[in-house]
mmCIF file of C-alpha atoms in Angstrom:
data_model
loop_
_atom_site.group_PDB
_atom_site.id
_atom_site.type_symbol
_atom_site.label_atom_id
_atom_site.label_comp_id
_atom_site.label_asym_id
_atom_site.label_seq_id
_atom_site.Cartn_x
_atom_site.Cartn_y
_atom_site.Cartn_z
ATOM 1 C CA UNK A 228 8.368 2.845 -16.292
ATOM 2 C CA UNK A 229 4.532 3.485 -14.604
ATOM 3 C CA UNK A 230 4.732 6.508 -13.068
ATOM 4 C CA UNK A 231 1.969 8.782 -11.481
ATOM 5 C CA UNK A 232 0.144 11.414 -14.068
ATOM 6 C CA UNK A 233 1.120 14.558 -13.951
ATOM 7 C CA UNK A 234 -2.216 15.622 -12.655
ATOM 8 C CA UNK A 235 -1.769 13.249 -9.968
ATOM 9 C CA UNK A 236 2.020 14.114 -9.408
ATOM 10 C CA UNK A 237 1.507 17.651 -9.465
ATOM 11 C CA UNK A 238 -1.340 18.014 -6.474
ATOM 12 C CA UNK A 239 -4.781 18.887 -6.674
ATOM 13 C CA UNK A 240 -6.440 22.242 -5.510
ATOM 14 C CA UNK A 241 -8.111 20.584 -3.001
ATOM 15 C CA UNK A 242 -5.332 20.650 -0.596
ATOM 16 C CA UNK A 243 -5.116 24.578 -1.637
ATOM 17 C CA UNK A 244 -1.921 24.623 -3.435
ATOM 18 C CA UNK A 245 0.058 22.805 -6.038
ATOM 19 C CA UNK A 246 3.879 21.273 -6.573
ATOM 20 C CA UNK A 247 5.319 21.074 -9.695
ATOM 21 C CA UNK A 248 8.834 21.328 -11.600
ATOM 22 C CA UNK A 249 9.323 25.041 -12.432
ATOM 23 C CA UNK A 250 8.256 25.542 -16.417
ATOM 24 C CA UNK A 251 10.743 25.169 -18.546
ATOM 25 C CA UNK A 252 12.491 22.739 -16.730
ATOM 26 C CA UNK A 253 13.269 18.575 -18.484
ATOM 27 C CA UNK A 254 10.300 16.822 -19.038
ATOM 28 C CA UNK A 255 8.366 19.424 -16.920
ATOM 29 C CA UNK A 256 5.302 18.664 -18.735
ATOM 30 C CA UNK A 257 5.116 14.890 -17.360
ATOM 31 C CA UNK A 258 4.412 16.743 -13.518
ATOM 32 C CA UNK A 259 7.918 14.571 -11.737
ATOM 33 C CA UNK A 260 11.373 15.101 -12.405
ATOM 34 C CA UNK A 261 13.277 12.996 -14.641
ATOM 35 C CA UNK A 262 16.634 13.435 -16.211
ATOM 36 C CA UNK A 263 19.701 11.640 -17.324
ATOM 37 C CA UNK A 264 23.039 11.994 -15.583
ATOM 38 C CA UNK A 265 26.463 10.875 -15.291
ATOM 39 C CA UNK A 266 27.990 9.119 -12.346
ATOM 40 C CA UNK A 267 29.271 12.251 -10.376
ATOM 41 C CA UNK A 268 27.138 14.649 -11.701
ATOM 42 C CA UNK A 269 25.174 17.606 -9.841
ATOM 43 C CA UNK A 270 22.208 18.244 -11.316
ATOM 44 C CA UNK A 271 20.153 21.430 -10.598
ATOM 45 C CA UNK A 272 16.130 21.521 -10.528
ATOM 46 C CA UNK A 273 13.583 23.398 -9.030
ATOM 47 C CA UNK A 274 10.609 22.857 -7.680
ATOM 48 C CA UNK A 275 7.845 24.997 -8.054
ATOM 49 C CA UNK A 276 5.067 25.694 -5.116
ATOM 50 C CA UNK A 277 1.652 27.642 -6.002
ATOM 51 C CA UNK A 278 -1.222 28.763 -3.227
ATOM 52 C CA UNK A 279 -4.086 28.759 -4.357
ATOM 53 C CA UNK A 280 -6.085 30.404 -1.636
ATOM 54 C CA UNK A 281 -6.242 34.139 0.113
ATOM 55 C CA UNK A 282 -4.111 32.364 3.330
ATOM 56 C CA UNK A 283 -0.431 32.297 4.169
ATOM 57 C CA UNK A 284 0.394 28.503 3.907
ATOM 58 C CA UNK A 285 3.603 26.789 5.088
ATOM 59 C CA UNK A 286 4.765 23.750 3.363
ATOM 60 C CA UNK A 287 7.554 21.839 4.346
ATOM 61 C CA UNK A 288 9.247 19.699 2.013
ATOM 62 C CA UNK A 289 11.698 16.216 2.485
ATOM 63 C CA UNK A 290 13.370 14.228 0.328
ATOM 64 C CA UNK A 291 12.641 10.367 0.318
ATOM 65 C CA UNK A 292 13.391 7.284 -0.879
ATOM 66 C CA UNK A 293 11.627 5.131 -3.540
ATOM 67 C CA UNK A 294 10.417 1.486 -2.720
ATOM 68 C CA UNK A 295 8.298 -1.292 -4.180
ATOM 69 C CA UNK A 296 5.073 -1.231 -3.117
ATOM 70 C CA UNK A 297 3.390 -4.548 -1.177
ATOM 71 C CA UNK A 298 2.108 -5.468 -5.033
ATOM 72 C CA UNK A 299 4.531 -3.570 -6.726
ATOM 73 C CA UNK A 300 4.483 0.006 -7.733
ATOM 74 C CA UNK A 301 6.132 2.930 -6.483
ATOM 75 C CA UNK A 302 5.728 3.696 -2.651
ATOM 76 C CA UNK A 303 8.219 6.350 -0.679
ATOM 77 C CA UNK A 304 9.748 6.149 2.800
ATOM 78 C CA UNK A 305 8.576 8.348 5.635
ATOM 79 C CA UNK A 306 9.246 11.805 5.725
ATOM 80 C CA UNK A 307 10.327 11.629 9.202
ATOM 81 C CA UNK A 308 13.736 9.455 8.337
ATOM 82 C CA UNK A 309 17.058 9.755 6.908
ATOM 83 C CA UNK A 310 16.523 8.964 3.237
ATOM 84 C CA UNK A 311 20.061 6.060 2.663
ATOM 85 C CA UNK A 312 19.490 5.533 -1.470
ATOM 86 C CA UNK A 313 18.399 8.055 -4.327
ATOM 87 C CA UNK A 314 16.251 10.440 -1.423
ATOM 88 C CA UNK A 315 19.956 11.275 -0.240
ATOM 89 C CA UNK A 316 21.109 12.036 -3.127
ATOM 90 C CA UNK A 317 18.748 15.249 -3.136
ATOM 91 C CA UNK A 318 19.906 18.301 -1.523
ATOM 92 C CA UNK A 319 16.853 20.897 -0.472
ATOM 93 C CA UNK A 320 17.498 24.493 -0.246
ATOM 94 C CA UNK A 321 14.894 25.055 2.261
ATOM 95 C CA UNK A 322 12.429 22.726 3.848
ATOM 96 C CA UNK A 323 9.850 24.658 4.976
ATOM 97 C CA UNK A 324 8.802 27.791 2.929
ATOM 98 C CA UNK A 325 6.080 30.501 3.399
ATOM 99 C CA UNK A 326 3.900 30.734 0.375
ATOM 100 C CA UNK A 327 2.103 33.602 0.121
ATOM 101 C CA UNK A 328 -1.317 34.207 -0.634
ATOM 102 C CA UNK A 329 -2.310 33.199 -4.455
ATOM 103 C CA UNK A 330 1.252 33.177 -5.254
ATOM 104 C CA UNK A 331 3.814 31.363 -5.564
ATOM 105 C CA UNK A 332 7.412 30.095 -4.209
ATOM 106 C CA UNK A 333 10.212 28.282 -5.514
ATOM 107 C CA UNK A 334 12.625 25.562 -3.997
ATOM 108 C CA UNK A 335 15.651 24.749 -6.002
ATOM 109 C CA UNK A 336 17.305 21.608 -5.142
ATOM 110 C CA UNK A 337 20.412 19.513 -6.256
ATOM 111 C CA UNK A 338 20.576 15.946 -6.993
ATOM 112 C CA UNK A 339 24.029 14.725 -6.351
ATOM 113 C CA UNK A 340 24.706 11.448 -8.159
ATOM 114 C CA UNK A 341 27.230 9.039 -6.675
ATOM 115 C CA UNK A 342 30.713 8.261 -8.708
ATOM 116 C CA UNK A 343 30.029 4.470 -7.807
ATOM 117 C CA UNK A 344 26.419 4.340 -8.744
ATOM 118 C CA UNK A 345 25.215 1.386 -10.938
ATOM 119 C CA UNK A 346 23.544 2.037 -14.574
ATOM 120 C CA UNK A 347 19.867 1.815 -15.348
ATOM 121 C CA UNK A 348 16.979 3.655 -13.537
ATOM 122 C CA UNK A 349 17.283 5.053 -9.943
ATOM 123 C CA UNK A 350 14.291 6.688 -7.951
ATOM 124 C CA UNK A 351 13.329 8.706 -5.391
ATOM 125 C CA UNK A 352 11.142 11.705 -4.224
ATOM 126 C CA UNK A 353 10.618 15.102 -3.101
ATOM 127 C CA UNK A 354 7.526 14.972 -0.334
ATOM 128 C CA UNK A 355 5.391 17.892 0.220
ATOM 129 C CA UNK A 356 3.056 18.418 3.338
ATOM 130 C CA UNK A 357 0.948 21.178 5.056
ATOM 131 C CA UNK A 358 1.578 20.638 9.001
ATOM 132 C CA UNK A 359 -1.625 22.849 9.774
ATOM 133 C CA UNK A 360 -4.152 20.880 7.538
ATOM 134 C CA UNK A 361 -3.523 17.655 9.716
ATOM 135 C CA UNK A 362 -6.948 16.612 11.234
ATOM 136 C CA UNK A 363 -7.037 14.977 14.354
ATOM 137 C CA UNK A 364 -9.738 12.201 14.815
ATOM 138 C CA UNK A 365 -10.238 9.763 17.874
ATOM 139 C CA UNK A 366 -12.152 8.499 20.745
ATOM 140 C CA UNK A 367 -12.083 8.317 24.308
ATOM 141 C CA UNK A 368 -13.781 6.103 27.321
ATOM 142 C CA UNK A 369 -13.574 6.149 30.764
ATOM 143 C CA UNK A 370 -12.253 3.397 32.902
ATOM 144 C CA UNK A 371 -9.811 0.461 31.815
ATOM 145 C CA UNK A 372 -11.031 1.767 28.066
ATOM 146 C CA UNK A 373 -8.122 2.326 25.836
ATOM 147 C CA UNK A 374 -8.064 5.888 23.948
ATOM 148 C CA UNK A 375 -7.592 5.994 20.019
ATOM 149 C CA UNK A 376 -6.461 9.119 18.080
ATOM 150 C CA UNK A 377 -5.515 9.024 14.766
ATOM 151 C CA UNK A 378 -3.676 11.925 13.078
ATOM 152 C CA UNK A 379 -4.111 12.479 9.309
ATOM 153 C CA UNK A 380 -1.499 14.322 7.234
ATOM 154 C CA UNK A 381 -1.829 14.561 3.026
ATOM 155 C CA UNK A 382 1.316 13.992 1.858
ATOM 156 C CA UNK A 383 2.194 14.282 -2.319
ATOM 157 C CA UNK A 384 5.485 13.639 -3.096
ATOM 158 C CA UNK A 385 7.110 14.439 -7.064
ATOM 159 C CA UNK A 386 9.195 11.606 -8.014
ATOM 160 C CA UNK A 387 12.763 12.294 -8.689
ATOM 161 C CA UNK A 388 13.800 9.913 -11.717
ATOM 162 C CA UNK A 389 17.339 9.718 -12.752
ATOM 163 C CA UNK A 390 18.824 7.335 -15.569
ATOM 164 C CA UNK A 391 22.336 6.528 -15.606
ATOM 165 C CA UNK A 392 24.135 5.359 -18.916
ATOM 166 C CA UNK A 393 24.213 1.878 -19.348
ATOM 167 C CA UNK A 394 22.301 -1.438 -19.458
ATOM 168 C CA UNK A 395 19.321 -1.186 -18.242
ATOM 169 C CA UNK A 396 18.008 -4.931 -17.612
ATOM 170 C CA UNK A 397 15.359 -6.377 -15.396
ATOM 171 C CA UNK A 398 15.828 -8.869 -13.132
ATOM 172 C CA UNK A 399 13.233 -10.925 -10.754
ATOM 173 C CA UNK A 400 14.339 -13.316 -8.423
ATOM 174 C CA UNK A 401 11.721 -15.324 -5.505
ATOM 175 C CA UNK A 402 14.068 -16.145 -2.573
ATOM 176 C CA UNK A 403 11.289 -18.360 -0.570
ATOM 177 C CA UNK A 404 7.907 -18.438 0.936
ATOM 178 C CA UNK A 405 6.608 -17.844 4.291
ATOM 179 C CA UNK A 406 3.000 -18.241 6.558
ATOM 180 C CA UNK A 407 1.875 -15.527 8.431
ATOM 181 C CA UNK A 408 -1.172 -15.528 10.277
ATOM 182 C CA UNK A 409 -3.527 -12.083 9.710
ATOM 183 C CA UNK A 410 -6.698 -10.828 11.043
ATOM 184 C CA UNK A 411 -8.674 -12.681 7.925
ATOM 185 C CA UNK A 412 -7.097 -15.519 7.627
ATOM 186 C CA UNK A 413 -3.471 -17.311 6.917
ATOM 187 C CA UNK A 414 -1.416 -15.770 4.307
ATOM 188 C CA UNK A 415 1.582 -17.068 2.288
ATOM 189 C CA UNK A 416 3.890 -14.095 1.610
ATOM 190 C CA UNK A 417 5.628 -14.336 -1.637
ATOM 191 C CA UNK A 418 9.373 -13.096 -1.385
ATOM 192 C CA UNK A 419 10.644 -11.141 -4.390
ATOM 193 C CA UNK A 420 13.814 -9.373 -5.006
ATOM 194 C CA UNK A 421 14.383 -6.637 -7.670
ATOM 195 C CA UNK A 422 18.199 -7.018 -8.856
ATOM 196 C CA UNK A 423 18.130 -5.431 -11.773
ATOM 197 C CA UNK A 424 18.682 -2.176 -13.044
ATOM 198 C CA UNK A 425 15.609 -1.529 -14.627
ATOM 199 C CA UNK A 426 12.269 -1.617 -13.341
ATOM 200 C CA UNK A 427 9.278 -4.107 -14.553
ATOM 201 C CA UNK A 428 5.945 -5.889 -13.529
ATOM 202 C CA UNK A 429 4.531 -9.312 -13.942
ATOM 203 C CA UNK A 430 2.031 -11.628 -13.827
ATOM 204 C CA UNK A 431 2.467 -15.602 -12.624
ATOM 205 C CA UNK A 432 0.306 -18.468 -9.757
ATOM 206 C CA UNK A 433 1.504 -19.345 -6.541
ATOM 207 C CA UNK A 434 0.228 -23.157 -5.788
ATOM 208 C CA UNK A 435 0.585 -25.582 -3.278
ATOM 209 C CA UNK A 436 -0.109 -28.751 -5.130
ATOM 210 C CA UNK A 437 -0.980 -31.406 -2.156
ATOM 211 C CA UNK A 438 -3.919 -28.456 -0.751
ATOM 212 C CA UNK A 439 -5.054 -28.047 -4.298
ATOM 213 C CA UNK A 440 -4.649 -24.520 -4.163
ATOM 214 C CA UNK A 441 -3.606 -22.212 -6.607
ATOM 215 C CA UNK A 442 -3.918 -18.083 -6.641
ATOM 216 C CA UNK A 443 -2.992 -15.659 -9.120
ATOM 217 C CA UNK A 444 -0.192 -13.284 -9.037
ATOM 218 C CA UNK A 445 -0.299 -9.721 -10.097
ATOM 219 C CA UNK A 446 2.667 -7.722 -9.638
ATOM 220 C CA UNK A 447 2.980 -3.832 -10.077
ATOM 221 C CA UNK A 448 6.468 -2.439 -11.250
ATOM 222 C CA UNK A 449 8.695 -3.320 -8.944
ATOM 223 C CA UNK A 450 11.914 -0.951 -8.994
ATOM 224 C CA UNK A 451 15.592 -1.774 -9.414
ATOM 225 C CA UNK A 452 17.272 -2.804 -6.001
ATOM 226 C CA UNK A 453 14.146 -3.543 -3.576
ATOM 227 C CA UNK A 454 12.160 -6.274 -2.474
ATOM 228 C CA UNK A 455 8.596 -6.718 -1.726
ATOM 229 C CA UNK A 456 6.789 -9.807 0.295
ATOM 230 C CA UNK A 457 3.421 -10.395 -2.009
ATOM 231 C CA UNK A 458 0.673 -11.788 0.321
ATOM 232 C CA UNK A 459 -1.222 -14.228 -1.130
ATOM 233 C CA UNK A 460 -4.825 -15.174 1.476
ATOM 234 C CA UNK A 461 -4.841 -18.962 1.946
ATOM 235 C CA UNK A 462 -6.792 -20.405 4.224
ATOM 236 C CA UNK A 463 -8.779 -19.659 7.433
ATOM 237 C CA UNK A 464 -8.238 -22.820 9.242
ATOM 238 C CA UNK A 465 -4.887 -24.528 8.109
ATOM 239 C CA UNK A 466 -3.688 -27.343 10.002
ATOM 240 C CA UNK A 467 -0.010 -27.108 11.635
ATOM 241 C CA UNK A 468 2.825 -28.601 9.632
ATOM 242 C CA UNK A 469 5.030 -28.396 6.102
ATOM 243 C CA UNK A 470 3.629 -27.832 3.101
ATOM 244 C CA UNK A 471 5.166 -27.797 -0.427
ATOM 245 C CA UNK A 472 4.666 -24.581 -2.833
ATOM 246 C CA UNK A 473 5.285 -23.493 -6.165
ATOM 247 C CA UNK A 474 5.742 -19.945 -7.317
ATOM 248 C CA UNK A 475 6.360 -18.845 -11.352
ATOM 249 C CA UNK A 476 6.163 -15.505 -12.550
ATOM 250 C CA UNK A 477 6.462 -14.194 -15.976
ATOM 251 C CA UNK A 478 8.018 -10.235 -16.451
ATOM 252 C CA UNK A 479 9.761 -8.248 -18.881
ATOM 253 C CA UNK A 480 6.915 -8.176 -20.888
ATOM 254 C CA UNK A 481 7.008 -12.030 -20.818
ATOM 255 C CA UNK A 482 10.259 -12.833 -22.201
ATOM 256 C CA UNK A 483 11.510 -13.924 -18.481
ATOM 257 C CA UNK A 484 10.316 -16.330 -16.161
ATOM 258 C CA UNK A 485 11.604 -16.315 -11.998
ATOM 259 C CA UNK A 486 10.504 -19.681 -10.512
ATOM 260 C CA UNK A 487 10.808 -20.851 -6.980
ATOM 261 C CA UNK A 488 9.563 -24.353 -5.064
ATOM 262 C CA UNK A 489 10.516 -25.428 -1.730
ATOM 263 C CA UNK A 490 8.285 -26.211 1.487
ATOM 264 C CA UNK A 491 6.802 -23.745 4.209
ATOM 265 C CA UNK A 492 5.972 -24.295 7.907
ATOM 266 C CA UNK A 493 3.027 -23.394 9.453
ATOM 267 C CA UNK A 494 4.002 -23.144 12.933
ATOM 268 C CA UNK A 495 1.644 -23.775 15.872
ATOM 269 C CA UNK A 496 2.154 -20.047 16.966
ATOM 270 C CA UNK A 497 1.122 -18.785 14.013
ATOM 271 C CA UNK A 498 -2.354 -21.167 13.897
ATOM 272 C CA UNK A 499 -2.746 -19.875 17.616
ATOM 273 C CA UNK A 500 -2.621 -16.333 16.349
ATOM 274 C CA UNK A 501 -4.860 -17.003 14.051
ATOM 275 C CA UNK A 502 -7.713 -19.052 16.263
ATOM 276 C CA UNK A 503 -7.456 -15.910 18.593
ATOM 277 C CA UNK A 504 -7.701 -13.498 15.947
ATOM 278 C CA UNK A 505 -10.789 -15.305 14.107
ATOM 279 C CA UNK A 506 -12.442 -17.407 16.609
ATOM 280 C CA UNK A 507 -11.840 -15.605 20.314
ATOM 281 C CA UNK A 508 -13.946 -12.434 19.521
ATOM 282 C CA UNK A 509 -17.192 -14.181 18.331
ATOM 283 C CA UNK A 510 -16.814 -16.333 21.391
ATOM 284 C CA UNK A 511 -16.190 -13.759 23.680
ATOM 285 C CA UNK A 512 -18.964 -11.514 21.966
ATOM 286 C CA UNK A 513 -21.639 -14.611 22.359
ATOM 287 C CA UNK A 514 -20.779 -16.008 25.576
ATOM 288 C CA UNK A 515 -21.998 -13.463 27.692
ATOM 289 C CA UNK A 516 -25.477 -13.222 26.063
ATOM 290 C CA UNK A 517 -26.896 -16.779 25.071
ATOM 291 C CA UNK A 518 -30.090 -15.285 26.354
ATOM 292 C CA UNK A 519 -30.321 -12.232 23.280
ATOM 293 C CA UNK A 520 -29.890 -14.937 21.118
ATOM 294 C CA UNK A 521 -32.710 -17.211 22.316
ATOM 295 C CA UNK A 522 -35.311 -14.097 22.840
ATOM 296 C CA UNK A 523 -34.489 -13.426 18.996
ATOM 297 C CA UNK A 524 -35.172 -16.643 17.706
ATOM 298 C CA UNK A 525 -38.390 -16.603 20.110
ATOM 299 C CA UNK A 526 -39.432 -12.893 19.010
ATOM 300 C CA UNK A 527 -39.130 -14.652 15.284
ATOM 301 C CA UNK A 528 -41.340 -17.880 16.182
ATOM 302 C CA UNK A 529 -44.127 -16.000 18.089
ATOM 303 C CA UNK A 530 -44.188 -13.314 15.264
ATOM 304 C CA UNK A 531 -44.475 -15.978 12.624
ATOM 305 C CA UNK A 532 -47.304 -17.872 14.965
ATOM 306 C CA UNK A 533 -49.705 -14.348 14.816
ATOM 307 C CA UNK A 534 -49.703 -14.213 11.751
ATOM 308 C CA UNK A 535 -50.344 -17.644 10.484
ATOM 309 C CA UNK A 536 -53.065 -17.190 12.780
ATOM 310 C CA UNK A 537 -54.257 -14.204 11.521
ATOM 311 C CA UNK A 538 -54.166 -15.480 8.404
ATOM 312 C CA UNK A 539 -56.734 -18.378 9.112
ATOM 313 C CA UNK A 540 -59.005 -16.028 10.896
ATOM 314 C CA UNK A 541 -59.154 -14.303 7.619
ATOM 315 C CA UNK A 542 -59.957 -17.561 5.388
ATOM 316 C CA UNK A 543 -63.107 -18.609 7.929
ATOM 317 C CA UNK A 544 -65.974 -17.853 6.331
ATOM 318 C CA UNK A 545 -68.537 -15.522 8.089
ATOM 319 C CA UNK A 546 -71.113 -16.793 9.986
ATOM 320 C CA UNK A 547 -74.662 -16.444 8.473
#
């Protein structure tokens, strides 16, 4: 299982504090928390918060759910929703806590497995946020000009990793392929499914034989019970109409193969999304000013000019 480093897991002191499983706890060393338990079981941790600056600082805390990542790996649901897997299986005792200056504060929590959970690996998260470090970045314009303001919020989360007895087996399965038009280009998204009970990575090509393209496929661990649609960039100018793909990847170390082949449609609303996402700008960016771009290539021809000119004054011999 790929997991983040404990350093990495555990915060940096650039935020101004630290989270980490209290000392002593299972596997507190690796920086997450990760523990074996029975179907039914309560398990007790707790979590362990450190300032490290002369300031008050309030943390608030949420539990979340573990996902695949777009390329596999681990990502974890927002902080603002209901956690509906292993995130609500995790029951805070506080979630937001004063943390005084230099010191620290603890947070025990209970992880409440179900009776009808499946065996293998099951994962989730504790997230961990300072509300007042949020910067607030954006601009502004007058008129019909649209306003932008971005908020910014670091968020760590310690992953919560509980293995239930049983098998734990990997299984990959592609379910189909789709075109979606994107800001770059067209994309064929690869659809994968997780239905296993243990998580793994892989490595395979996606191809589409009559286009003579082929692309490479790296996946990241993808977790038991999740799905993930792997982009793949295709073209920039594909022409409407059903094409036939081919999609084999190789996991579990190599010892399984998940295959899929079947046509996609490129529909005409998704090549018109994608002519006014690639081509509409530069035209509407150029139309206006033919002129700039003639007195450029002028500027460039009469610069050029001077100093050939120059240059012959400076070959004529002088004059006796």
């Amino acid at each position: 299982v790929l997991l983040p480093a404990a350093a990495v897991a555990a915060g940096s002191t650039s935020t101004g504090f630290e989270a980490r499983p209290l000392p002593g706890s299972p596997n507190a060393e690796l920086g997450f928390f990760k523990f074996d338990a029975d179907p039914g079981a309560e398990v007790a941790q707790t979590l362990l918060l450190i300032n490290r600056t002369d300031k008050v600082k309030t943390i608030r805390l949420a539990a979340c759910d573990g996902a695949s990542a777009v390329f596999g790996g681990v990502a974890y649901t927002e902080s603002g929703k209901a956690p509906k897997v292993v995130g609500s299986w995790v029951e805070l005792s506080q979630t937001s806590v004063d943390v005084p200056p230099g010191g620290t504060a603890e947070v025990p929590f209970v992880v409440r497995v179900p009776a009808e959970v499946t065996s293998g690996v099951h994962l989730g998260g504790v997230a961990i946020w300072e509300p007042a470090a949020a910067t607030t970045s954006g601009s502004s314009g007058g008129g019909d000009k649209a306003t932008t303001k971005i908020t910014m919020v670091t968020r760590m989360v310690l992953t919560v990793l509980v293995t239930t007895p049983g098998p734990a087996v990997p299984d990959l399965k592609i379910t189909g392929v789709k075109a979606e038009a994107r800001p770059d280009g067209m994309y064929v998204l690869v659809a994968i499914d997780s239905d296993g009970t243990a998580p793994t990575s892989g490595t395979g090509t996606l191809s589409v034989p009559d286009q003579n393209f082929t692309a490479d496929i790296s996946l990241g661990d993808m977790i038991p019970q999740s799905s993930t649609d792997y982009p793949v960039m295709w073209k920039t100018d594909p022409a409407e109409g059903t094409y036939q793909a081919q999609v084999e990847i190789k996991y579990a170390d190599g010892a399984k193969t998940a295959t899929w082949s079947g046509p996609y449609t490129v529909a005409s609303t998704e090549t018109k999304a994608l002519a006014d996402r690639l081509v509409t700008p530069g035209k509407a960016a150029g139309a206006g000013t033919p002129w700039l771009i003639y007195g450029l290539i002028g500027g460039l021809v009469l610069i050029v000019l001077v100093m050939g000119v120059a240059l012959l004054r400076r070959r004529r011999p002088e004059p006796r």
